[in-house]
Coordinates of C-alpha atoms and ligand atoms in Angstrom, one line a residue:
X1 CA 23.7 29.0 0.5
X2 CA 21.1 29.0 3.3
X3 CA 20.7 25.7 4.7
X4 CA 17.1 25.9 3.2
X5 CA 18.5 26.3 -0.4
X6 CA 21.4 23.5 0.3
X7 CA 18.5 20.9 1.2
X8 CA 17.0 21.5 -2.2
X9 CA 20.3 21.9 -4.2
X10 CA 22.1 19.2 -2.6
X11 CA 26.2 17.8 -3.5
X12 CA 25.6 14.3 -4.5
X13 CA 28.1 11.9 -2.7
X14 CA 26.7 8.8 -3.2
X15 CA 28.0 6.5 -5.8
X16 CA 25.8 5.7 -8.5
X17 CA 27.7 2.6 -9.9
X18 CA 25.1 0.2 -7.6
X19 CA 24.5 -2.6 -10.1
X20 CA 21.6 -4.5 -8.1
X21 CA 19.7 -7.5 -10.0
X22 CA 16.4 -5.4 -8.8
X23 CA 15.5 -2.7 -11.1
X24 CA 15.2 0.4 -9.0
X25 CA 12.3 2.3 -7.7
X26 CA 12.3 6.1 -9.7
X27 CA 9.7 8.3 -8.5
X28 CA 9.2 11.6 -9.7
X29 CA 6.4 13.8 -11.7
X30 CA 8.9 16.3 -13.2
X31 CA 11.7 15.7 -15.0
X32 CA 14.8 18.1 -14.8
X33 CA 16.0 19.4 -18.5
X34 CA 19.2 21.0 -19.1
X35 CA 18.1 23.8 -21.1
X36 CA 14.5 25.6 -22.4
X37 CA 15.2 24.4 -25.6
X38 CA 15.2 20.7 -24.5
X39 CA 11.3 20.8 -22.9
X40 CA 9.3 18.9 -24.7
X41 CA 6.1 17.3 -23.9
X42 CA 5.9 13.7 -25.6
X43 CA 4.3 10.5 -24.3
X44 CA 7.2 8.4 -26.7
X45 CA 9.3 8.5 -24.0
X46 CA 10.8 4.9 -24.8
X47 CA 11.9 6.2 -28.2
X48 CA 12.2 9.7 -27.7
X49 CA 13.6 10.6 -24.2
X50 CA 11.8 11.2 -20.8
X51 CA 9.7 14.0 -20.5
X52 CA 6.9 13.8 -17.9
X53 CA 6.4 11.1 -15.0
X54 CA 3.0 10.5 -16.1
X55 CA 4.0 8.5 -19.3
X56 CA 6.4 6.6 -17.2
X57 CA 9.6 6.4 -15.4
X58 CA 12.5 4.1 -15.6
X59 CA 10.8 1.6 -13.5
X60 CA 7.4 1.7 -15.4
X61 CA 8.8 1.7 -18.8
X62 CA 10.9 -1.5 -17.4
X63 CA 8.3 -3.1 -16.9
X64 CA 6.7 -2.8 -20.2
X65 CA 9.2 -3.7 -22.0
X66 CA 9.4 -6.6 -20.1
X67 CA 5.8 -7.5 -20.9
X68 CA 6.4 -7.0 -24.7
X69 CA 9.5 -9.0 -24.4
X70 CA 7.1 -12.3 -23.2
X71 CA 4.4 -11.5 -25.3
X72 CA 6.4 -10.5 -28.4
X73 CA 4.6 -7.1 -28.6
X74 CA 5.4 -4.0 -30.0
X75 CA 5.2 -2.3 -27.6
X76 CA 3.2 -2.2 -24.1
X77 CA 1.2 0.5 -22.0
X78 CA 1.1 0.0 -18.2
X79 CA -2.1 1.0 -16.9
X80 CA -3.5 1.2 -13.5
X81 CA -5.3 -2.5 -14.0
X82 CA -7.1 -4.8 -16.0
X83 CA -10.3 -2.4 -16.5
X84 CA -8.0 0.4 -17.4
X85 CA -6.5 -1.5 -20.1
X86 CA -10.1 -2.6 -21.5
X87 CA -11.2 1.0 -21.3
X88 CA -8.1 2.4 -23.3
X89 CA -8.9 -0.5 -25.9
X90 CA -12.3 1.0 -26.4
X91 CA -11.8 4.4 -26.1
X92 CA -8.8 3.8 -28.5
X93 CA -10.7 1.7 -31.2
X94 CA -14.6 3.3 -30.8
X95 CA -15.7 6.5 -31.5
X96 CA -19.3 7.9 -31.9
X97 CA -21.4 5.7 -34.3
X98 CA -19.0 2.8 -34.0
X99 CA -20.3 -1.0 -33.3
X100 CA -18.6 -3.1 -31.3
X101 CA -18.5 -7.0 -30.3
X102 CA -18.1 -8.8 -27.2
X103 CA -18.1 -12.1 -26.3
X104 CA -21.4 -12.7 -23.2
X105 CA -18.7 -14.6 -21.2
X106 CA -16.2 -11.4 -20.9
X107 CA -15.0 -10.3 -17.5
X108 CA -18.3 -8.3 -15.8
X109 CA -17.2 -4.4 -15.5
X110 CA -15.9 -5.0 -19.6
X111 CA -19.8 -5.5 -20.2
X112 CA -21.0 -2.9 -17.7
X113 CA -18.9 -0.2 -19.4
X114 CA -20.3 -1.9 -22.4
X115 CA -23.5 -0.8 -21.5
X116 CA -23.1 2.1 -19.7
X117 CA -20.6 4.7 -20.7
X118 CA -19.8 3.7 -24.2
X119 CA -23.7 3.4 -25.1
X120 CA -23.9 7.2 -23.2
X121 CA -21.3 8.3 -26.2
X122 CA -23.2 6.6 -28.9
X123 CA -21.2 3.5 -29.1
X124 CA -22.8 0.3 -29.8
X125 CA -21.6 -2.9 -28.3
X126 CA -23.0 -5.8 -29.1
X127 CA -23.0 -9.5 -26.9
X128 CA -22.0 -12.5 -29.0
X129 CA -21.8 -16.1 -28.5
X130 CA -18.0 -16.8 -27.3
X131 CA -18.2 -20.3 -29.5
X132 CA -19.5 -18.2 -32.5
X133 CA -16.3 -19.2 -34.5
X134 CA -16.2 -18.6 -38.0
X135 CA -20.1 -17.3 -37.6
X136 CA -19.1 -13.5 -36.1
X137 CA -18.6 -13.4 -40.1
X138 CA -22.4 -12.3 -39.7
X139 CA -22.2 -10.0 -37.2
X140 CA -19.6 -7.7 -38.4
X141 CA -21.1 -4.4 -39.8
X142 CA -19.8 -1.7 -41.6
X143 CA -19.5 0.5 -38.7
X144 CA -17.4 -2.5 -36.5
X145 CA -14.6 -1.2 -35.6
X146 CA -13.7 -3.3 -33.0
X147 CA -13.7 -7.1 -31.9
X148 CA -13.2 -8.5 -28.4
X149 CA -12.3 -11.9 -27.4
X150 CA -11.3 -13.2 -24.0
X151 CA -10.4 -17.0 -23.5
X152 CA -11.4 -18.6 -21.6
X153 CA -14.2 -15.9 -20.6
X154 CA -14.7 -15.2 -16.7
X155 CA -16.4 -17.5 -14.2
X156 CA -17.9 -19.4 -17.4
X157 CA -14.6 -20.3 -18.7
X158 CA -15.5 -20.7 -22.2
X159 CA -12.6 -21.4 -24.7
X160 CA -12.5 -19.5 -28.1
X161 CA -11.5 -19.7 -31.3
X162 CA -9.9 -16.9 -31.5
X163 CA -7.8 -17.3 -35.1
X164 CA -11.3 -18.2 -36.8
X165 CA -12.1 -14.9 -35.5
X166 CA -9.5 -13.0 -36.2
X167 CA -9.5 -14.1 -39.5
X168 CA -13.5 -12.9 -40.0
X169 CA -12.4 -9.8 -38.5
X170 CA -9.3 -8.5 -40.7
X171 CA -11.0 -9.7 -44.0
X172 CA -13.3 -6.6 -43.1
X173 CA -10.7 -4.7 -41.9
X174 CA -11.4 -4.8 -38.3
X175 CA -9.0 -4.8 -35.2
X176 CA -9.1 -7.7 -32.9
X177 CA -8.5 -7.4 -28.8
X178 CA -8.1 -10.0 -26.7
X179 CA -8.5 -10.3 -22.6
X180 CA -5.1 -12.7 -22.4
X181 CA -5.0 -12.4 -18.6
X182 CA -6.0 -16.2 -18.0
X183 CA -3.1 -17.0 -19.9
X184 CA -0.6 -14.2 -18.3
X185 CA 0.7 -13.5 -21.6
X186 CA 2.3 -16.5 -21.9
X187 CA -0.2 -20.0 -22.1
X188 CA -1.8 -18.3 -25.3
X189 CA 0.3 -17.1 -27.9
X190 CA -1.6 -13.6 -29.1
X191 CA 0.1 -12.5 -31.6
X192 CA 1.0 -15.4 -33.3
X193 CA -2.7 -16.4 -33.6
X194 CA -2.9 -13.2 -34.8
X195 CA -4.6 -10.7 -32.4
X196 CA -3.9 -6.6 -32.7
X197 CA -4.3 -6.0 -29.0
X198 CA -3.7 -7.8 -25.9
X199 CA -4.8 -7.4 -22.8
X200 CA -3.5 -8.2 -19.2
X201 CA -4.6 -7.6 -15.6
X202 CA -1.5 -7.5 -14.1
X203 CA -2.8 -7.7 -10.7
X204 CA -3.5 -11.4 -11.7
X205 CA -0.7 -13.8 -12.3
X206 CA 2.4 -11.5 -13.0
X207 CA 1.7 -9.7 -10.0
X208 CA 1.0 -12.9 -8.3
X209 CA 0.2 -12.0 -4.9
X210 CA -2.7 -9.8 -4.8
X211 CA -1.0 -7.2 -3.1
X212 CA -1.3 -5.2 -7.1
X213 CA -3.7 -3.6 -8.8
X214 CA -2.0 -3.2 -12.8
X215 CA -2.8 -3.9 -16.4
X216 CA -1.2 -3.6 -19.5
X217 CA -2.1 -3.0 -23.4
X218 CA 0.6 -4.9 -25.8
X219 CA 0.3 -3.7 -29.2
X220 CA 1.3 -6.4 -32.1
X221 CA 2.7 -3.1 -34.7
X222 CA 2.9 0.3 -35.1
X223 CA -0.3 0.8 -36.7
X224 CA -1.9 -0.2 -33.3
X225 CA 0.6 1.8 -31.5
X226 CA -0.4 4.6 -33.2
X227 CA -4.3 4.2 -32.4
X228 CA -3.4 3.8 -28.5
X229 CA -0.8 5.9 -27.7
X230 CA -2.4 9.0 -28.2
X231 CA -5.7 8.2 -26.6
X232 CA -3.5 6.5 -23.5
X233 CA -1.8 9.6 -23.0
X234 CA -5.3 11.8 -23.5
X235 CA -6.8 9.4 -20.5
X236 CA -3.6 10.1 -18.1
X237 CA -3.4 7.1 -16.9
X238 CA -0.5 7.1 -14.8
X239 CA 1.1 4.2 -12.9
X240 CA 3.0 4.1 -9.7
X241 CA 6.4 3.2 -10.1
X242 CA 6.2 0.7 -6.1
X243 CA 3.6 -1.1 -7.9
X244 CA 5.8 -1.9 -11.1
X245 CA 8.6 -2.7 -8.9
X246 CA 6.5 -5.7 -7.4
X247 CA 5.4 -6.3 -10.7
X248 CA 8.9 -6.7 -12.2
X249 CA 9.2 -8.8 -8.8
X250 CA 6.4 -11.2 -10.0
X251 CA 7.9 -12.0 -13.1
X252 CA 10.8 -13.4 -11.6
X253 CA 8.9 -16.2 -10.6
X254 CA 5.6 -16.4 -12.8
X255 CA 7.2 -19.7 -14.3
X256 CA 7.4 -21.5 -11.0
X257 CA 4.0 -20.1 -10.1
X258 CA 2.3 -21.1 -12.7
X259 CA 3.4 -24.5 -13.3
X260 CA 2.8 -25.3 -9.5
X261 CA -0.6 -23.8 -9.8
X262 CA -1.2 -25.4 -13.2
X263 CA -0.5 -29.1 -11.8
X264 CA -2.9 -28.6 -8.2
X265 CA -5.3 -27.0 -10.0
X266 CA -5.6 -30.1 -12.5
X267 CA -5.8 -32.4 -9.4
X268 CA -8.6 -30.3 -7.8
X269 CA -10.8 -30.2 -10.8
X270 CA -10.0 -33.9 -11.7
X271 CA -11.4 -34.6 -7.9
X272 CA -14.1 -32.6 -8.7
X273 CA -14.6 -34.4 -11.9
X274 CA -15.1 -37.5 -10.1
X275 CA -17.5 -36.4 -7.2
X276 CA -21.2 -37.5 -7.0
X277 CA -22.1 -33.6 -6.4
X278 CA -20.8 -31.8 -8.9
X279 CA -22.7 -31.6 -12.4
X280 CA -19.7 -30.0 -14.8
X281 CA -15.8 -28.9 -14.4
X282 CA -15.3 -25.7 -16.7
X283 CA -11.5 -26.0 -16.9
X284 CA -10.3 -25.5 -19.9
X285 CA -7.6 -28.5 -19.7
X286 CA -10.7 -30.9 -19.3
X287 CA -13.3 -32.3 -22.1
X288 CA -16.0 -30.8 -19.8
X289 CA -15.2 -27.1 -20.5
X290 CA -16.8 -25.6 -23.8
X291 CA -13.8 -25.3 -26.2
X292 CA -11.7 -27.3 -24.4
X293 CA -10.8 -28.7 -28.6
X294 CA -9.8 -25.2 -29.2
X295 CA -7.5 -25.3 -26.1
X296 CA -5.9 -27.9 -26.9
X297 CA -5.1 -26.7 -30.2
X298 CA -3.8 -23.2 -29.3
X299 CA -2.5 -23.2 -25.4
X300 CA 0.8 -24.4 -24.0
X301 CA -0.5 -24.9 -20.7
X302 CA -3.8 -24.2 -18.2
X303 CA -4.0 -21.7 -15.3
X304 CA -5.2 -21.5 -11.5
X305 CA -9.0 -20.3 -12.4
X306 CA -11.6 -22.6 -13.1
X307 CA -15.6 -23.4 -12.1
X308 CA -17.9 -25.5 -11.5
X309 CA -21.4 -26.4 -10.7
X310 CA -23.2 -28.4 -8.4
X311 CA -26.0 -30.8 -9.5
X312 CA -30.0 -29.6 -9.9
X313 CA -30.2 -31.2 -6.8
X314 CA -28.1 -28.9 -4.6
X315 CA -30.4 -25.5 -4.2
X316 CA -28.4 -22.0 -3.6
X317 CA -29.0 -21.8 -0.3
X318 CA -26.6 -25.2 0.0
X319 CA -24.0 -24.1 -2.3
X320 CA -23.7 -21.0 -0.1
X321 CA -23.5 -23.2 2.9
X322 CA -21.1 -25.4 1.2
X323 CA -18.9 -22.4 0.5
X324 CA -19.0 -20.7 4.2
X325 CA -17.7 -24.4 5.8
X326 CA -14.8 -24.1 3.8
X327 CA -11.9 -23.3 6.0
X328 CA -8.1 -23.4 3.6
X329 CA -9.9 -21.7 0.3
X330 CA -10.9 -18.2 1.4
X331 CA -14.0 -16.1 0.0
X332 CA -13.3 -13.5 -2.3
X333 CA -13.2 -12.1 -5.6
X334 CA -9.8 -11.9 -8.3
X335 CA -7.7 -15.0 -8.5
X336 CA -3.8 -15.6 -9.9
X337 CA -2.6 -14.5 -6.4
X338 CA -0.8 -17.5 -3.9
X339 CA -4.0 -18.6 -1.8
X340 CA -6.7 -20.4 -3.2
X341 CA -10.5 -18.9 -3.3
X342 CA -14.0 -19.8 -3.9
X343 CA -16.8 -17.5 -5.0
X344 CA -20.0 -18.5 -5.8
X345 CA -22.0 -16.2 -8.3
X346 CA -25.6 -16.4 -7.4
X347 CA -27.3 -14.5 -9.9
X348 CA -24.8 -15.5 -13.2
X349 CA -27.0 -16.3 -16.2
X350 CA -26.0 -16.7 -19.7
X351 CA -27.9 -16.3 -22.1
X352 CA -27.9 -20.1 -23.1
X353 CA -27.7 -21.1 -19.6
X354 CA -29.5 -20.5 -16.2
X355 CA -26.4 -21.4 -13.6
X356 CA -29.7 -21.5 -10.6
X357 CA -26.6 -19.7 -7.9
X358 CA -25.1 -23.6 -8.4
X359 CA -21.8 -22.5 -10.0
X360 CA -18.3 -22.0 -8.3
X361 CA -15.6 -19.9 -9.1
X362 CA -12.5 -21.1 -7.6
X363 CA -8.4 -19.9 -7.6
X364 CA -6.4 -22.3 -6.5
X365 CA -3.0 -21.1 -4.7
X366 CA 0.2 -22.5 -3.4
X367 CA -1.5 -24.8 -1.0
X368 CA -0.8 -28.6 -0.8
X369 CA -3.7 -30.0 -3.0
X370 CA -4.4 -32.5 -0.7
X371 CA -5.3 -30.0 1.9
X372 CA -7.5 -27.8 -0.6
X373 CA -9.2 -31.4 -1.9
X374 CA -9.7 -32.5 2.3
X375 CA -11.3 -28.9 2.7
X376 CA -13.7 -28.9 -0.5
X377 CA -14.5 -32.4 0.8
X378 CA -15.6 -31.7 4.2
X379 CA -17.4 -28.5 3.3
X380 CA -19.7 -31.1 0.9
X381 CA -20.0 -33.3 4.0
X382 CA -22.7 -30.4 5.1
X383 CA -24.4 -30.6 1.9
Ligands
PLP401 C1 -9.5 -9.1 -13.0 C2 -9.7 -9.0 -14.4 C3 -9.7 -7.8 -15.1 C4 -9.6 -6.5 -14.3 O1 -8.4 -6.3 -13.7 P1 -8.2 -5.2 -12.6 O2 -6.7 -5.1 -12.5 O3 -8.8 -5.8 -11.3 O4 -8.8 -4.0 -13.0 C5 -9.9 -7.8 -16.5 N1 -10.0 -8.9 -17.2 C6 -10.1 -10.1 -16.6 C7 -10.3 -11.3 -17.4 C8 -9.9 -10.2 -15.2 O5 -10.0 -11.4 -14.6

């Protein structure tokens, strides 16, 4: 063979027989087949053999099974992040002429696909109240098809009761998705409390260090497989096999992670709690935070994300100050990553509630909470 053939048809003389705790790193689009007859084109590869990088490779298909393992799913999809995943659901469970609900206090781009692409394909989505409860009942048409819940919602932090919802929603035979990436799969039991499809943002707490962007659709059974997995493959939604490698990574240590995080987060918002600024805490682990009863009920634990807001008092202008003399928390979007954050949202309005730019987003990380409390502390100094 010419040495250029030889570099493409190459004698193997490496061992294979490497048993390393890491689960390695496959690359690849195509996947070799040792005869016509064996082509095939299927997007099962998990149950029916690999065919095509783009539904997975050994390393991706690791890693969701790894998800489904913790969240007792089904089966999972990896998808290239959190607003992926949300779009699959929709695009899964919607279709021209369909209604659909979701909670005001769900993660911004969820809405603004809401109200931009899926109302462009004659999908309706409606806003509802995230302590509706039992009263969605009402809201459910016969053209719902699908019903989101996230809890708690973002940057409001509202807690849900999601199994009074569920239950509203499967007596009229309609699927139920939940946002369970405040939780990372874990905190809130999904399927147990009866949810078809959860959600994750990977990039958040199994990732772990924002240096991710990953999300991931667990389906409770195989009538929900069957409504995803088609669409999923129709949307190509490819993942890259280095990014579920540090995803597989994260899991190794979520538990550690998120018990640290759990236990300074409490001390930061109990601080907060207590100082002659602040108005409200919205952690969920507090009495503060709407459906914290509901919390209580149906967690195992809290997370590293919480808000809260400063008293009428304090304009916008000084909660902006307040955050730029902070000095440990950085500015910044996304949270569930190792360093803690503060974000203030200056135009966030419910539609019960006028926040007036007074309300704070923060992540806390890995820091000593006596730092983080010291640095929230002397930023109010300048208030
Ligand atoms: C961050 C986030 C998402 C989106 O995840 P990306 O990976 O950034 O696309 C979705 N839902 C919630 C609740 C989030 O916080």
């Amino acid at each position: 063979m010419d040495w250029r053939t030889k570099l493409l048809n190459p004698t193997p003389r490496a061992r294979l027989d490497f048993k390393s705790l890491a689960t390695p790193v496959y690359r690849g689009s195509t996947v070799v087949v040792d005869n016509q007859a064996s082509v095939k084109d299927d997007w099962q590869q998990a149950e029916k053999g690999y065919s095509y990088g783009l539904y997975g490779t050994p390393t991706t298909l690791e890693l969701a099974s790894r998800i489904a393992d913790l969240e007792g799913a089904r089966h999972t999809f990896i998808v290239p992040g959190g607003q992926a995943a949300i779009a699959l659901v929709y695009l899964a469970y919607c279709k021209a002429g369909s209604h659909a609900l979701v909670p005001f206090s769900a993660y911004g781009p969820n809405q603004e696909m809401a109200e931009g692409l899926l109302r462009g394909m004659d999908i309706e989505v409606e806003a509802y109240d995230p302590l509706i409860g039992t009263g969605i009942s009402k809201m459910i048409r016969d053209n719902t098809t699908l019903i989101w819940c996230e809890s708690p919602g973002s940057v409001t932090m509202e807690v849900q009761d999601v199994p009074a919802i569920v239950e509203a929603a499967h007596t009229r035979g309609v699927s139920v998705a939940l946002d369970n990436t405040y939780a990372a799969g874990v905190l809130f039991d999904a399927f147990t409390h009866g949810v078809d499809v959860s959600v994750q943002a990977l990039t958040k707490y199994v990732g772990g260090h924002s240096d991710l962007l990953l999300g991931s659709v667990s389906v409770r059974d195989d009538n929900a497989y069957e409504v995803l997995g088609p669409i999923y493959r129709q949307l190509g939604l490819a993942v890259s096999p280095d990014d579920c490698s540090l995803a597989l990574r994260g899991l190794q240590t979520l538990p550690v992670r998120l018990d640290q995080l759990e236990k300074s987060a409490l001390e930061v918002a109990e601080w907060l709690a207590m100082n002659d600024y602040v108005d409200a805490v919205f952690h969920p682990a507090l009495p503060s935070c709407p459906g914290h009863s509901y919390w209580k009920r149906d967690f195992t634990g809290s997370a590293s994300v919480f808000s809260f807001t400063f008293k009428e008092h304090i304009s916008a202008e000084s909660a902006e100050a307040f955050l730029d003399a902070l000095k440990i928390f950085k500015i910044g979007l996304s949270w569930g990553g190792v360093t803690s954050l503060a974000v203030v949202y200056p135009d966030l309005n419910r539609p019960n509630k006028d926040f007036g730019g007074r309300l704070v987003r923060l992540n806390i990380g890995l820091e000593n909470a006596v730092d983080l409390i010291g640095d929230l502390k002397n930023a109010m100094g300048d208030l």
